[in-house]
Each structure stands twice: as C-alpha cells, then as structure tokens.
Amino acid sequence: MSLAQEIDEVSPGIFVWQVYDSKVKAELFSTALETETGLFLVDPIPLASNPVELEANRKTAGVFVTNINHVRAAQEFSKALSAPLYAHEELRETVDFPEATWVHDGAQPSPGLTVIAIEGGPAGESALHLADNGGTIVVGDALINFDPMGFALLPPKYCLDPKLMRRSLGKLLDFVFERLFFAHGTPILSGARARVEKLLATTD
C-alpha cells in the first residue's frame, strides 16, 4: 500500500490523510478524532512520516477498524502508539486481531464517542459518532463520496444485504452531526446530516 504524505487538520481536532491505491483504483482516506481521552484513529493507512507525529502533545487512545476490508495499517499503528485496537464483534472470527477490543452497536470507547453498527454492509461495518462541536460521523464503506458516483450508498455488489444496509443507515439520523468523513471520499464539512437524510429519502 502506498504511503500518505501529509496529515491535514480539516476541522478543529479532526485530522485526515489520504492516498491513491492503484490496487483498488480508489482514494483511501483515514481520519483521526480528538476525544476526551485522546485521539482515535479510524481505518489508518500508512504514513510516510512516523505515526508518533500524529500525537503532537496528545496521546492516542485507540485505533478503530470500520469493517473487514479496512484492516489497512491498524495493527502497526496500534503497536507503534501503544493504543488499543477496536473493531465490531462480528469480526471476532474473521480477522486476526489477537488483542482487539470487540465492540457492539451503542458502545462508547470514549465519552461522547459512540459506535453505530451498520448491518448489511461489508462484514463488521460500523460508524463512529463524536458529539463535540456540532457532531461528526466517520463511516466505513456504507457511504462514499467520490467521482463519478458522488455522495452515494455503497453499490449493492459490495454489500451483504443492500436493503438492510440502507435501513441501518437510518440510525445515523438518530444523532446530531454537521460533518461526515469517509474511508473513500472527500469529507462533508457542513450540513452533513441533511445530506444523509436526503440521500436516504431518495433511495428508499
């Protein structure tokens, strides 16, 4: 996997790094959220620089994997930063994470940080909601935002159950959020909840 060259703080306490992966022919995005207990790194891809540079006067409280396809460099970051690794319990038997903390829908790995299970997407598909500053959600594959499809649901061929995934995404609307971050696609930095609500209404 190629190395990401830069880390950008795109909103206070929210960091993104990205790289194009020729093997999957897509941009890969990773997000770091600053929480009450420290940084949570979501689906981290390798960095050209030392991962410790992410911390910059803050510790890393956890590394989160959003689904079976996003193992990426999670274990390497977990070891380098001495941070626990989190993933949905559905992956317990399919991913070799010997020291993982397995979580379920509604779990809070840090105060104000909530796991949202998205059933029907890829195995273990989960999102994270951070309540601070108007709310932020980070999704795995269930939602994408890149050309030529734009902001859209994950195509059915990549889902375990597309209809169930669409219904599960309705759980996002139980939360207040302004921003939405993706594993594949450009972040939406304002008005994200309204965008999700409109998307789900038009794909019903």
CSV table of N, CA and C in Angstrom, one decimal, residues 4 6 14 21 23 33 41 51 53-54 70 93 104 109-111 122 129 137 146 159 162 164 167 182 197 201 204:
chain,number,residue,atom,x,y,z
A,4,ALA,N,0.8,7.7,2.7
A,4,ALA,CA,0.2,9.1,2.7
A,4,ALA,C,1.3,10.0,3.1
A,6,GLU,N,0.9,13.6,3.8
A,6,GLU,CA,0.6,14.7,4.6
A,6,GLU,C,-0.7,14.4,5.5
A,14,ILE,N,-9.9,17.4,14.2
A,14,ILE,CA,-10.2,16.3,13.2
A,14,ILE,C,-9.1,16.4,12.1
A,21,ASP,N,-4.7,4.3,-4.1
A,21,ASP,CA,-4.3,2.9,-4.1
A,21,ASP,C,-4.6,2.4,-5.4
A,23,LYS,N,-4.2,-0.6,-6.5
A,23,LYS,CA,-4.7,-1.9,-6.5
A,23,LYS,C,-6.2,-1.9,-6.5
A,33,LEU,N,-9.8,11.5,15.3
A,33,LEU,CA,-10.7,12.3,16.0
A,33,LEU,C,-10.1,12.6,17.4
A,41,LEU,N,-7.9,6.9,15.9
A,41,LEU,CA,-7.5,6.8,14.5
A,41,LEU,C,-8.5,5.8,13.9
A,51,PRO,N,4.3,7.6,12.7
A,51,PRO,CA,2.9,7.8,13.3
A,51,PRO,C,2.9,8.6,14.5
A,53,GLU,N,4.1,11.3,15.0
A,53,GLU,CA,3.9,12.7,14.7
A,53,GLU,C,2.5,13.1,14.8
A,54,LEU,N,1.6,12.2,14.7
A,54,LEU,CA,0.1,12.5,14.8
A,54,LEU,C,-0.2,13.0,16.2
A,70,HIS,N,-11.0,-3.0,5.9
A,70,HIS,CA,-10.2,-1.8,6.3
A,70,HIS,C,-9.2,-2.1,7.4
A,93,GLU,N,-14.2,-13.7,14.5
A,93,GLU,CA,-13.8,-14.9,14.0
A,93,GLU,C,-13.2,-14.8,12.6
A,104,HIS,N,-19.8,-3.4,20.2
A,104,HIS,CA,-21.1,-3.6,19.6
A,104,HIS,C,-21.8,-2.3,19.4
A,109,PRO,N,-16.3,3.7,23.2
A,109,PRO,CA,-14.9,3.6,23.6
A,109,PRO,C,-14.3,4.8,24.3
A,110,SER,N,-14.9,5.9,24.2
A,110,SER,CA,-14.5,7.1,24.9
A,110,SER,C,-15.8,7.9,25.1
A,111,PRO,N,-15.8,8.7,26.2
A,111,PRO,CA,-17.0,9.5,26.4
A,111,PRO,C,-17.3,10.4,25.2
A,122,PRO,N,-20.5,-4.4,4.3
A,122,PRO,CA,-19.5,-5.4,4.5
A,122,PRO,C,-19.4,-5.9,5.9
A,129,HIS,N,-19.6,8.1,15.9
A,129,HIS,CA,-20.2,9.4,16.1
A,129,HIS,C,-19.5,10.1,17.3
A,137,ILE,N,-19.5,12.3,12.2
A,137,ILE,CA,-19.6,10.9,12.0
A,137,ILE,C,-18.6,10.5,11.0
A,146,PHE,N,-17.2,10.1,-4.0
A,146,PHE,CA,-16.1,10.4,-5.0
A,146,PHE,C,-16.7,10.2,-6.4
A,159,CYS,N,-22.2,-5.3,-0.9
A,159,CYS,CA,-22.9,-5.4,0.4
A,159,CYS,C,-23.4,-6.8,0.7
A,162,PRO,N,-28.0,-5.2,0.7
A,162,PRO,CA,-28.1,-3.8,0.4
A,162,PRO,C,-29.3,-3.1,1.1
A,164,LEU,N,-30.9,-4.0,3.8
A,164,LEU,CA,-30.7,-3.9,5.2
A,164,LEU,C,-29.7,-2.8,5.5
A,167,ARG,N,-31.5,0.5,5.4
A,167,ARG,CA,-32.3,0.7,6.6
A,167,ARG,C,-31.4,1.0,7.8
A,182,PHE,N,-15.3,9.8,5.4
A,182,PHE,CA,-15.4,8.6,4.7
A,182,PHE,C,-14.1,7.8,4.6
A,197,GLU,N,-30.0,12.6,5.2
A,197,GLU,CA,-31.4,12.4,5.2
A,197,GLU,C,-32.0,12.5,3.8
A,201,ALA,N,-33.8,9.3,1.7
A,201,ALA,CA,-35.2,9.6,1.2
A,201,ALA,C,-35.3,9.3,-0.2
A,204,ASP,N,-35.1,5.3,-1.1
A,204,ASP,CA,-36.0,4.4,-0.4
A,204,ASP,C,-36.7,3.4,-1.4
